[in-house]
Tab-separated table of C-alpha atoms in Angstrom:
chain	number	residue	atom	x	y	z
A	177	MET	CA	37.627	30.613	-9.139
A	178	GLY	CA	39.863	27.846	-7.750
A	179	GLU	CA	42.074	27.955	-4.694
A	180	GLU	CA	44.458	25.509	-3.093
A	181	ALA	CA	42.788	23.447	-0.373
A	182	THR	CA	43.819	21.064	2.340
A	183	LEU	CA	43.216	17.375	1.979
A	184	HIS	CA	40.474	17.749	4.586
A	185	PHE	CA	37.662	20.017	3.453
A	186	ARG	CA	36.551	22.781	5.798
A	187	PRO	CA	34.413	25.755	4.743
A	188	GLU	CA	35.787	29.254	5.064
A	189	GLY	CA	35.152	30.598	8.561
A	190	ALA	CA	33.168	27.542	9.717
A	191	TYR	CA	33.443	23.857	10.539
A	192	VAL	CA	32.175	20.514	9.246
A	193	GLY	CA	29.726	18.633	11.451
A	194	ASP	CA	28.043	15.313	10.682
A	195	VAL	CA	28.487	14.298	7.033
A	196	ILE	CA	25.615	12.779	5.030
A	197	PRO	CA	26.980	11.185	1.822
A	198	PHE	CA	24.806	10.553	-1.226
A	199	ALA	CA	25.922	9.086	-4.574
A	200	HIS	CA	24.004	10.588	-7.509
A	201	GLU	CA	24.723	10.158	-11.227
A	202	GLY	CA	28.418	9.424	-10.730
A	203	VAL	CA	28.976	12.287	-8.279
A	204	VAL	CA	29.189	11.996	-4.499
A	205	TRP	CA	27.318	14.701	-2.636
A	206	LEU	CA	28.784	15.205	0.816
A	207	TYR	CA	26.122	17.082	2.742
A	208	TYR	CA	27.232	18.242	6.162
A	209	LEU	CA	26.019	20.213	9.156
A	210	LEU	CA	27.528	23.674	8.794
A	211	ASP	CA	28.770	24.813	12.197
A	212	GLY	CA	29.555	28.512	12.251
A	213	ARG	CA	30.080	28.540	16.033
A	214	ASP	CA	28.177	31.796	16.215
A	215	PRO	CA	28.109	32.857	19.895
A	216	ALA	CA	25.160	35.278	19.491
A	217	VAL	CA	22.171	34.486	21.715
A	218	ASP	CA	18.764	36.101	22.257
A	219	GLU	CA	17.364	37.551	25.471
A	220	GLU	CA	16.555	34.040	26.700
A	221	GLY	CA	20.114	32.859	26.136
A	222	LEU	CA	19.194	30.736	23.096
A	223	ARG	CA	21.189	30.651	19.867
A	224	ARG	CA	20.139	33.154	17.220
A	225	THR	CA	21.598	31.084	14.376
A	226	GLY	CA	20.162	27.704	13.442
A	227	MET	CA	22.036	24.790	11.892
A	228	PRO	CA	21.814	24.439	8.084
A	229	TRP	CA	22.947	21.719	5.692
A	230	ALA	CA	25.742	22.644	3.291
A	231	ALA	CA	27.386	20.430	0.685
A	232	VAL	CA	30.457	19.722	-1.367
A	233	THR	CA	30.612	17.402	-4.356
A	234	THR	CA	33.455	15.152	-5.426
A	235	THR	CA	34.282	12.315	-7.759
A	236	ASP	CA	37.576	11.336	-6.149
A	237	PHE	CA	37.520	12.543	-2.508
A	238	VAL	CA	40.511	14.810	-3.090
A	239	HIS	CA	38.964	17.517	-5.279
A	240	PHE	CA	35.855	19.222	-3.897
A	241	GLU	CA	33.357	21.698	-5.277
A	242	ASP	CA	31.775	23.823	-2.581
A	243	ARG	CA	28.007	24.019	-3.149
A	244	GLY	CA	27.330	26.245	-0.149
A	245	VAL	CA	24.142	26.013	1.923
A	246	VAL	CA	21.554	23.722	0.332
A	247	LEU	CA	19.061	23.419	3.209
A	248	PRO	CA	18.959	26.569	5.335
A	249	SER	CA	17.656	26.805	8.865
A	250	GLY	CA	13.872	27.037	8.947
A	251	GLY	CA	14.070	30.185	11.087
A	252	PRO	CA	13.698	30.996	14.794
A	253	ASP	CA	10.046	29.905	15.015
A	254	ALA	CA	10.250	26.790	12.825
A	255	GLU	CA	10.304	23.185	13.934
A	256	ASP	CA	13.551	22.842	11.969
A	257	PHE	CA	15.415	25.883	13.297
A	258	ASP	CA	18.239	23.330	13.461
A	259	CYS	CA	18.502	20.938	10.530
A	260	TYR	CA	20.384	18.020	11.986
A	261	THR	CA	21.620	14.706	10.576
A	262	GLY	CA	19.639	12.508	8.192
A	263	SER	CA	19.947	10.827	4.798
A	264	VAL	CA	19.070	11.215	1.113
A	265	VAL	CA	17.603	8.564	-1.212
A	266	THR	CA	16.176	8.371	-4.730
A	267	GLY	CA	12.548	7.223	-4.977
A	268	ASP	CA	11.191	4.853	-7.605
A	269	ASP	CA	9.959	7.774	-9.740
A	270	GLY	CA	13.314	9.602	-9.603
A	271	THR	CA	12.255	12.059	-6.903
A	272	LEU	CA	14.977	12.764	-4.373
A	273	HIS	CA	13.965	12.512	-0.723
A	274	LEU	CA	15.906	14.233	2.048
A	275	PHE	CA	15.157	13.152	5.618
A	276	TYR	CA	16.605	15.125	8.492
A	277	THR	CA	16.236	15.879	12.179
A	278	GLY	CA	14.310	19.007	13.091
A	279	HIS	CA	15.070	20.748	16.366
A	280	ASN	CA	14.274	24.077	17.966
A	281	PRO	CA	15.485	24.894	21.506
A	282	ARG	CA	12.457	27.198	21.863
A	283	VAL	CA	10.072	24.250	21.498
A	284	ARG	CA	10.327	21.843	24.408
A	285	SER	CA	8.571	18.901	25.971
A	286	ALA	CA	8.230	18.434	29.715
A	287	ASP	CA	11.561	16.582	29.731
A	288	GLY	CA	13.644	18.569	27.271
A	289	ASP	CA	14.106	19.641	23.665
A	290	LEU	CA	11.991	17.976	21.000
A	291	GLN	CA	13.472	16.200	18.001
A	292	ILE	CA	11.359	15.288	14.970
A	293	VAL	CA	11.841	13.661	11.590
A	294	CYS	CA	11.509	16.212	8.765
A	295	HIS	CA	11.207	15.631	5.029
A	296	ALA	CA	12.119	17.553	1.873
A	297	THR	CA	12.054	16.563	-1.786
A	298	SER	CA	13.699	17.536	-5.058
A	299	ASP	CA	12.766	16.856	-8.663
A	300	GLY	CA	16.360	15.891	-9.433
A	301	ASP	CA	18.660	18.722	-8.374
A	302	PRO	CA	20.460	17.650	-5.161
A	303	ALA	CA	21.033	21.320	-4.271
A	304	ARG	CA	17.386	22.461	-4.433
A	305	TRP	CA	14.872	21.201	-1.875
A	306	THR	CA	11.200	21.772	-1.061
A	307	ARG	CA	10.185	21.256	2.549
A	308	HIS	CA	7.100	19.229	3.477
A	309	PRO	CA	6.260	20.117	7.095
A	310	GLU	CA	2.985	18.178	6.777
A	311	TRP	CA	5.077	14.976	6.640
A	312	SER	CA	7.041	15.660	9.837
A	313	PHE	CA	6.549	13.369	12.830
A	314	GLY	CA	7.917	12.998	16.335
A	315	ALA	CA	8.782	10.102	18.581
A	316	LEU	CA	6.403	7.155	18.650
A	317	PRO	CA	4.938	5.896	21.952
A	318	GLY	CA	7.513	4.148	24.082
A	319	HIS	CA	10.333	6.501	23.013
A	320	LEU	CA	11.642	9.755	24.473
A	321	PRO	CA	10.617	12.787	22.364
A	322	GLU	CA	13.945	14.556	22.900
A	323	ASP	CA	15.965	11.703	21.318
A	324	TRP	CA	14.428	10.901	17.925
A	325	ARG	CA	17.027	11.755	15.362
A	326	ASP	CA	19.393	10.941	12.508
A	327	PRO	CA	16.916	9.156	10.189
A	328	PHE	CA	18.749	6.755	7.882
A	329	VAL	CA	16.555	5.534	5.024
A	330	HIS	CA	17.483	2.599	2.821
A	331	ARG	CA	15.934	-0.360	1.039
A	332	PRO	CA	17.426	-3.672	2.206
A	333	ASP	CA	15.441	-5.589	-0.436
A	334	PRO	CA	14.958	-3.853	-3.819
A	335	ASP	CA	11.502	-5.417	-4.026
A	336	GLY	CA	10.561	-4.731	-0.412
A	337	PRO	CA	9.588	-1.708	1.660
A	338	TRP	CA	11.818	1.181	2.629
A	339	GLN	CA	13.319	1.110	6.101
A	340	MET	CA	14.085	4.078	8.357
A	341	LEU	CA	16.540	3.667	11.226
A	342	LEU	CA	16.613	6.251	14.016
A	343	ALA	CA	18.870	7.082	16.940
A	344	ALA	CA	16.271	6.808	19.680
A	345	ARG	CA	15.821	6.113	23.391
A	346	ARG	CA	13.206	4.132	25.243
A	347	ASP	CA	11.105	6.050	27.769
A	348	SER	CA	11.895	3.610	30.591
A	349	GLY	CA	14.850	1.719	31.960
A	350	PRO	CA	18.279	2.801	33.240
A	351	ASP	CA	18.866	6.313	31.929
A	352	ARG	CA	22.222	5.620	30.283
A	353	ARG	CA	21.165	2.287	28.750
A	354	ARG	CA	17.980	3.191	26.882
A	355	GLY	CA	19.516	3.626	23.449
A	356	VAL	CA	17.810	1.741	20.626
A	357	VAL	CA	18.020	1.792	16.836
A	358	ALA	CA	14.305	2.324	16.232
A	359	THR	CA	12.897	1.083	12.941
A	360	LEU	CA	10.022	2.223	10.709
A	361	THR	CA	8.952	0.923	7.292
A	362	SER	CA	7.201	2.547	4.325
A	363	ASP	CA	6.033	1.709	0.837
A	364	ASP	CA	5.972	5.290	-0.445
A	365	LEU	CA	8.591	7.179	1.635
A	366	VAL	CA	5.813	9.349	3.106
A	367	THR	CA	3.699	7.169	5.382
A	368	TRP	CA	5.701	5.280	7.987
A	369	ARG	CA	4.685	2.440	10.283
A	370	PRO	CA	6.566	1.135	13.332
A	371	ASP	CA	8.543	-2.087	13.143
A	372	ALA	CA	10.691	-4.087	15.544
A	373	PRO	CA	13.955	-2.260	16.350
A	374	VAL	CA	16.929	-3.338	14.283
A	375	TRP	CA	19.154	-3.232	17.357
A	376	ASP	CA	18.378	-2.878	21.047
A	377	PRO	CA	21.692	-3.417	22.893
A	378	ARG	CA	20.594	-1.757	26.173
A	379	ARG	CA	24.119	-0.477	26.546
A	380	PHE	CA	24.373	3.126	25.325
A	381	ILE	CA	22.643	6.464	25.833
A	382	THR	CA	21.840	6.142	22.139
A	383	GLN	CA	23.511	5.136	18.882
A	384	GLU	CA	23.931	8.261	16.755
A	385	CYS	CA	24.110	8.448	12.974
A	386	PRO	CA	23.100	4.849	12.161
A	387	ASP	CA	24.145	3.613	8.725
A	388	VAL	CA	23.636	0.176	7.154
A	389	PHE	CA	25.302	-1.280	4.069
A	390	ARG	CA	26.138	-4.601	2.487
A	391	MET	CA	29.597	-5.719	1.382
A	392	GLY	CA	29.885	-9.223	-0.054
A	393	GLU	CA	27.999	-11.682	2.119
A	394	HIS	CA	27.939	-9.445	5.189
A	395	TRP	CA	25.773	-6.574	6.385
A	396	TYR	CA	27.194	-3.777	8.523
A	397	LEU	CA	25.624	-1.407	11.032
A	398	VAL	CA	27.770	1.677	11.647
A	399	TYR	CA	26.924	4.020	14.519
A	400	SER	CA	28.513	6.580	16.837
A	401	GLU	CA	28.240	6.265	20.608
A	402	PHE	CA	29.088	8.643	23.395
A	403	SER	CA	28.412	6.568	26.497
A	404	ASP	CA	31.731	4.848	27.145
A	405	ALA	CA	33.785	6.658	24.513
A	406	PHE	CA	33.127	9.123	21.703
A	407	GLN	CA	33.786	6.656	18.903
A	408	THR	CA	32.286	5.408	15.695
A	409	ARG	CA	31.727	1.657	15.897
A	410	TYR	CA	30.230	-1.101	13.771
A	411	ARG	CA	28.521	-4.477	13.971
A	412	ILE	CA	28.298	-7.378	11.493
A	413	ALA	CA	25.324	-9.547	10.523
A	414	SER	CA	24.314	-12.045	7.861
A	415	SER	CA	21.081	-10.116	7.182
A	416	PRO	CA	19.939	-6.479	7.497
A	417	GLU	CA	17.743	-7.501	10.432
A	418	GLY	CA	20.645	-8.837	12.504
A	419	PRO	CA	21.575	-10.306	14.878
A	420	TRP	CA	24.380	-7.738	15.011
A	421	LEU	CA	27.639	-9.185	16.316
A	422	ALA	CA	30.777	-7.333	17.391
A	423	PRO	CA	34.081	-8.136	15.689
A	424	ALA	CA	37.241	-8.425	17.811
A	425	ASP	CA	37.771	-4.682	17.324
A	426	ASP	CA	34.438	-2.956	16.748
A	427	THR	CA	35.796	0.581	16.341
A	428	VAL	CA	36.215	2.476	13.095
A	429	GLU	CA	38.663	5.041	14.483
A	430	GLY	CA	39.700	6.845	17.666
A	431	ARG	CA	38.291	9.777	19.622
A	432	ALA	CA	39.170	12.468	17.097
A	433	PHE	CA	37.219	10.943	14.174
A	434	TYR	CA	33.454	10.990	14.768
A	435	ALA	CA	29.931	10.662	13.346
A	436	ALA	CA	31.075	8.649	10.326
A	437	LYS	CA	28.706	7.449	7.606
A	438	THR	CA	29.449	5.514	4.434
A	439	VAL	CA	28.918	5.648	0.690
A	440	GLU	CA	29.794	3.398	-2.251
A	441	HIS	CA	31.484	4.973	-5.267
A	442	ASP	CA	33.085	3.233	-8.262
A	443	GLY	CA	32.836	-0.114	-6.516
A	444	ARG	CA	34.598	1.026	-3.342
A	445	ARG	CA	33.170	1.849	0.085
A	446	TYR	CA	34.212	5.069	1.833
A	447	VAL	CA	33.680	6.212	5.412
A	448	ILE	CA	33.313	9.970	5.906
A	449	GLY	CA	33.339	11.760	9.246
A	450	TRP	CA	34.960	14.778	10.869
A	451	ILE	CA	38.172	15.215	12.820
A	452	ALA	CA	37.382	17.325	15.850
A	453	THR	CA	39.144	20.564	16.666
A	454	ARG	CA	40.420	21.254	20.186
A	455	GLU	CA	39.699	24.316	22.303
A	456	HIS	CA	42.084	27.244	21.823
A	457	GLU	CA	43.859	25.245	19.096
A	458	SER	CA	45.914	23.632	21.833
A	459	ASP	CA	47.013	20.030	22.295
A	460	SER	CA	45.637	20.142	25.831
A	461	GLY	CA	42.341	21.793	24.863
A	462	GLY	CA	39.077	19.886	25.169
A	463	TRP	CA	37.660	18.173	22.109
A	464	GLN	CA	35.044	20.252	20.289
A	465	TRP	CA	32.037	19.300	18.191
A	466	ALA	CA	32.797	19.516	14.432
A	467	GLY	CA	36.063	20.148	12.629
A	468	ASP	CA	37.484	19.089	9.253
A	469	MET	CA	35.998	16.523	6.891
A	470	ALA	CA	37.946	13.258	6.737
A	471	VAL	CA	37.630	10.230	4.452
A	472	LEU	CA	38.754	6.634	4.915
A	473	GLU	CA	38.482	3.721	2.505
A	474	THR	CA	37.166	0.407	3.810
A	475	GLY	CA	38.313	-3.098	3.014
A	476	GLN	CA	37.159	-6.492	4.186
A	477	ARG	CA	39.019	-9.292	5.914
A	478	PRO	CA	38.066	-12.951	5.298
A	479	ASP	CA	36.166	-13.073	8.614
A	480	GLY	CA	34.029	-10.097	7.589
A	481	SER	CA	35.698	-7.529	9.836
A	482	LEU	CA	36.571	-4.221	8.189
A	483	THR	CA	39.846	-2.492	7.499
A	484	PHE	CA	40.252	1.286	7.343
A	485	ASP	CA	42.929	2.976	5.258
A	486	LEU	CA	43.707	6.258	3.555
A	487	PRO	CA	41.851	6.465	0.231
A	488	HIS	CA	43.990	5.354	-2.683
A	489	GLN	CA	43.292	8.742	-4.328
A	490	THR	CA	44.844	10.535	-1.340
A	491	VAL	CA	47.984	8.426	-1.504
A	492	ALA	CA	48.288	9.176	-5.235
A	493	LEU	CA	48.545	12.899	-4.462
A	494	PHE	CA	52.030	12.389	-3.024
A	495	PRO	CA	54.277	11.377	-5.937
A	496	GLU	CA	57.402	13.281	-4.889
A	497	ALA	CA	59.602	11.204	-2.572
A	498	VAL	CA	62.071	12.970	-0.288
A	499	GLU	CA	65.217	11.031	0.588
A	500	VAL	CA	65.426	10.472	4.329
A	501	SER	CA	68.497	9.768	6.425
A	502	LEU	CA	68.487	9.537	10.211
A	503	ALA	CA	71.202	10.514	12.649
A	504	PRO	CA	71.659	9.046	16.159
A	505	VAL	CA	70.713	11.116	19.201
A	506	ASP	CA	72.450	10.955	22.582
A	507	GLY	CA	74.664	7.956	21.982
A	508	ALA	CA	72.370	5.740	19.951
A	509	ASP	CA	74.172	2.585	18.872
A	510	ALA	CA	73.931	2.944	15.104
A	511	THR	CA	72.244	4.726	12.247
A	512	PRO	CA	69.181	2.611	11.424
A	513	GLY	CA	68.800	1.180	7.970
A	514	ALA	CA	67.874	-2.023	6.224
A	515	GLY	CA	69.000	-4.880	8.430
A	516	ALA	CA	70.336	-2.671	11.235
A	517	ARG	CA	69.487	-3.767	14.772
A	518	THR	CA	68.738	-1.224	17.475
A	519	ARG	CA	68.034	-1.133	21.220
A	520	ASN	CA	66.853	1.790	23.402
A	521	SER	CA	67.770	4.358	20.799
A	522	VAL	CA	66.514	7.501	19.071
A	523	TRP	CA	67.277	8.860	15.596
A	524	LEU	CA	66.146	12.060	13.938
A	525	GLY	CA	65.942	13.007	10.289
A	526	PRO	CA	65.053	16.160	8.358
A	527	GLU	CA	62.326	18.714	8.946
A	528	THR	CA	59.052	17.582	7.464
A	529	PRO	CA	56.683	19.857	5.525
A	530	ALA	CA	53.284	20.785	6.934
A	531	ARG	CA	51.679	18.469	4.381
A	532	ALA	CA	53.400	15.133	3.859
A	533	LEU	CA	52.900	11.392	3.586
A	534	ILE	CA	55.377	9.452	5.731
A	535	THR	CA	55.863	5.694	5.454
A	536	ALA	CA	57.931	3.595	7.852
A	537	GLU	CA	58.433	-0.128	7.297
A	538	LEU	CA	59.674	-1.916	10.399
A	539	GLU	CA	60.721	-5.429	11.319
A	540	ILE	CA	59.845	-5.874	14.997
A	541	ALA	CA	61.777	-8.528	16.925
A	542	PRO	CA	60.101	-10.780	19.524
A	543	GLY	CA	59.930	-9.275	23.004
A	544	THR	CA	60.175	-5.658	21.874
A	545	GLN	CA	58.341	-3.346	24.265
A	546	ALA	CA	57.785	-0.364	21.972
A	547	CYS	CA	58.926	1.486	18.899
A	548	ALA	CA	57.699	4.798	17.542
A	549	LEU	CA	57.611	6.940	14.450
A	550	LEU	CA	58.499	10.452	15.646
A	551	LEU	CA	56.703	13.446	14.111
A	552	ARG	CA	57.597	17.135	14.278
A	553	ALA	CA	60.166	16.191	16.870
A	554	SER	CA	63.252	17.699	18.421
A	555	GLU	CA	65.687	15.848	20.673
A	556	ASP	CA	63.273	16.037	23.607
A	557	SER	CA	59.841	17.125	22.329
A	558	GLY	CA	57.275	16.417	19.676
A	559	TYR	CA	54.713	13.756	18.754
A	560	GLU	CA	54.909	10.043	18.129
A	561	ILE	CA	52.889	7.167	16.748
A	562	ARG	CA	53.980	4.416	19.107
A	563	LEU	CA	53.563	0.683	18.563
A	564	GLU	CA	53.370	-1.362	21.771
A	565	PRO	CA	53.469	-5.075	20.825
A	566	GLN	CA	53.198	-6.355	24.388
A	567	ARG	CA	49.954	-4.407	24.867
A	568	GLY	CA	48.635	-4.996	21.357
A	569	ARG	CA	48.040	-1.357	20.547
A	570	MET	CA	49.048	1.700	18.551
A	571	VAL	CA	48.896	4.996	20.481
A	572	PHE	CA	49.381	8.708	19.895
A	573	ASP	CA	51.625	10.505	22.357
A	574	ARG	CA	53.296	13.876	22.754
A	575	TRP	CA	56.066	15.274	24.912
A	576	PRO	CA	56.043	17.326	26.980
A	577	ARG	CA	52.504	16.611	28.093
A	578	THR	CA	50.346	19.155	29.931
A	579	ARG	CA	52.094	20.904	32.829
A	580	THR	CA	50.321	20.979	36.213
A	581	GLY	CA	52.655	23.481	37.870
A	582	GLY	CA	56.018	25.216	37.694
A	583	GLU	CA	58.170	22.495	39.223
A	584	GLN	CA	60.142	20.058	37.112
A	585	TRP	CA	58.056	17.080	38.211
A	586	GLN	CA	54.703	18.834	37.740
A	587	ILE	CA	53.909	17.394	34.352
A	588	GLN	CA	51.457	14.718	33.305
A	589	GLY	CA	54.019	11.958	33.380
A	590	ASP	CA	51.447	9.666	34.959
A	591	VAL	CA	49.436	9.779	31.711
A	592	PRO	CA	51.011	7.096	29.493
A	593	HIS	CA	49.698	8.529	26.210
A	594	ALA	CA	46.728	10.474	24.849
A	595	VAL	CA	44.411	7.933	26.418
A	596	GLU	CA	41.529	8.551	24.032
A	597	LEU	CA	43.876	7.977	21.073
A	598	GLU	CA	44.725	4.293	21.147
A	599	ARG	CA	43.845	1.548	18.701
A	600	PHE	CA	43.843	-2.212	19.171
A	601	ALA	CA	46.382	-3.773	16.804
A	602	ASP	CA	47.929	-7.152	16.046
A	603	LEU	CA	51.638	-6.436	16.456
A	604	ALA	CA	53.066	-9.938	16.249
A	605	PRO	CA	56.824	-10.074	15.610
A	606	GLY	CA	57.616	-9.400	11.981
A	607	ARG	CA	57.076	-6.765	9.312
A	608	HIS	CA	54.731	-3.823	9.958
A	609	THR	CA	54.079	-0.617	8.042
A	610	VAL	CA	53.020	2.721	9.485
A	611	ARG	CA	51.778	5.381	7.079
A	612	VAL	CA	51.058	8.883	8.379
A	613	LEU	CA	49.252	11.705	6.587
A	614	LEU	CA	50.185	15.149	7.907
A	615	ASP	CA	48.048	18.120	6.901
A	616	GLY	CA	48.607	21.186	9.058
A	617	SER	CA	47.280	20.365	12.517
A	618	LEU	CA	45.696	17.141	11.248
A	619	CYS	CA	47.329	13.747	11.494
A	620	THR	CA	46.042	10.333	10.412
A	621	ALA	CA	48.130	7.228	11.029
A	622	VAL	CA	47.345	3.855	9.446
A	623	LEU	CA	48.951	0.616	10.595
A	624	ASP	CA	49.362	-2.188	8.047
A	625	GLY	CA	46.760	-0.631	5.761
A	626	SER	CA	43.952	-1.568	8.121
A	627	VAL	CA	43.926	0.279	11.487
A	628	SER	CA	43.416	4.044	11.384
A	629	MET	CA	43.901	6.686	14.099
A	630	SER	CA	43.495	10.443	13.672
A	631	ALA	CA	44.758	13.203	15.958
A	632	ARG	CA	45.417	16.935	16.228
A	633	MET	CA	48.912	18.412	16.483
A	634	TYR	CA	48.758	22.099	17.384
A	635	ASP	CA	51.600	22.921	19.746
A	636	HIS	CA	54.464	21.800	17.494
A	637	PRO	CA	53.709	22.998	13.947
A	638	SER	CA	57.150	21.960	12.671
A	639	GLY	CA	59.910	19.533	13.505
A	640	ARG	CA	61.758	16.465	12.342
A	641	VAL	CA	60.838	12.908	11.483
A	642	GLY	CA	62.488	10.181	13.498
A	643	LEU	CA	62.444	6.748	15.061
A	644	SER	CA	62.717	5.415	18.592
A	645	VAL	CA	62.984	1.936	20.093
A	646	THR	CA	62.425	0.995	23.730
A	647	ASP	CA	63.565	-2.273	25.310
A	648	GLY	CA	63.762	-4.321	22.169
A	649	GLU	CA	65.033	-4.618	18.640
A	650	VAL	CA	63.653	-3.178	15.436
A	651	SER	CA	65.026	-3.190	11.929
A	652	LEU	CA	64.119	-0.123	9.899
A	653	GLU	CA	63.568	-1.433	6.382
A	654	ARG	CA	62.270	1.762	4.827
A	655	LEU	CA	61.521	5.347	5.843
A	656	GLU	CA	60.079	7.598	3.185
A	657	VAL	CA	58.675	11.114	3.194
A	658	ARG	CA	56.580	12.206	0.233
A	659	CYS	CA	55.422	15.715	-0.605
A	660	SER	CA	52.208	16.507	-2.444
A	661	ALA	CA	52.154	17.645	-6.042
A	662	PRO	CA	51.955	21.459	-6.355
A	663	ASP	CA	48.486	21.381	-7.859
A	664	ALA	CA	47.088	18.600	-5.662
A	665	ALA	CA	43.877	18.776	-3.681
A	666	ARG	CA	42.217	21.883	-5.032
A	667	ARG	CA	38.809	23.194	-4.062
A	668	THR	CA	36.597	25.255	-6.329
A	669	SER	CA	33.646	27.501	-5.607
A	670	PRO	CA	30.751	28.324	-7.934
């Protein structure tokens, strides 16, 4: 039985954690950690419910079939009470191999919880798995046993051995700089031998969810770090062994989009992660682990750096354009339009639906300090995607910000924007395009088809679209709001 779904998959009554994509016979399996946020604990204060893998399948990243739980928790006494992140590959004989992180808070080392690599196989059905506990193994000497996770298995050379990358930590050195992408190799996907680490930056606590792929002449290492910022980042190399070099902007997204991994489908590369929820469904609430599934499509610049955009299939779901006209607010000089010049002005248009695709095409004059696409706004409140050419960044902001007291001045005016939601951007004078996908509380903005930034918008569920300019001149060439087709983005259950 089908039901209308959001553009971002989330299971009924639960949340999407780390996504593990796997392309199989023309279908993309999006395994994910199913987070039920069950608060129940036992007499020792430990969780009663372990973490399982669930899955959805898709062929276009806009229609999903919910496959439910495919790898349940091993139970309260098992080494894989929690089934954490891993990967899935097809062996030479057609057997499917699922590698994952096993964890049980009831089983501890002297220093903390243990993490181990676990293994399951299937004779061809990606939803049916047989565990092989005899193939499990923990951290090798020289590594901390409580950080040995997220096995990513691939074959850099079709004629060579398999390679397993792991988010690991050395057992010595500065505590917050021990992170290493540990490497093992195998000829049969069962017996593994240690190899030199693929990457040892000595910079992070660890590099979660490693993922390696090739596009053209370049290799890419994607990982998520939580030392300096909770962000998914990437490195570029000319071979799968490195050396891994940072592009000018090494981030995939902002704070809200995390634990992203990639998959190739129909000749295109997609990045799939989750957009975090916030506590109490409030704009000022702390970021939480897990949320809604989110997909970006990658492209490649001539220098090898990557672009990140909304998938072309998502854009195609919005065929119905809504005519937009803007009216000046509080003495603005003119109504913006093609060729109109503006300075220190605000305009507002119509109410926007909860689900919409908004496109603004702007011509930014030299010396302009800032301009912004306003979202769910009134004359003095709402959200904005602000371009700041002088600082070379795109930021997410909201007004009013969090209040610190009852007085008029007791508001977070000293916070210039949502500081964890900023993206480096080349905003040279000239033409720029901002495209924003709104889907309930979810928002993803893409600048010039290459720089993506996701956010949550809880406190203002409705409002108007608009434009603002600060200390400069901007010509609004186009402002378009598109609504989704009535039958778009449907989810089905077996």
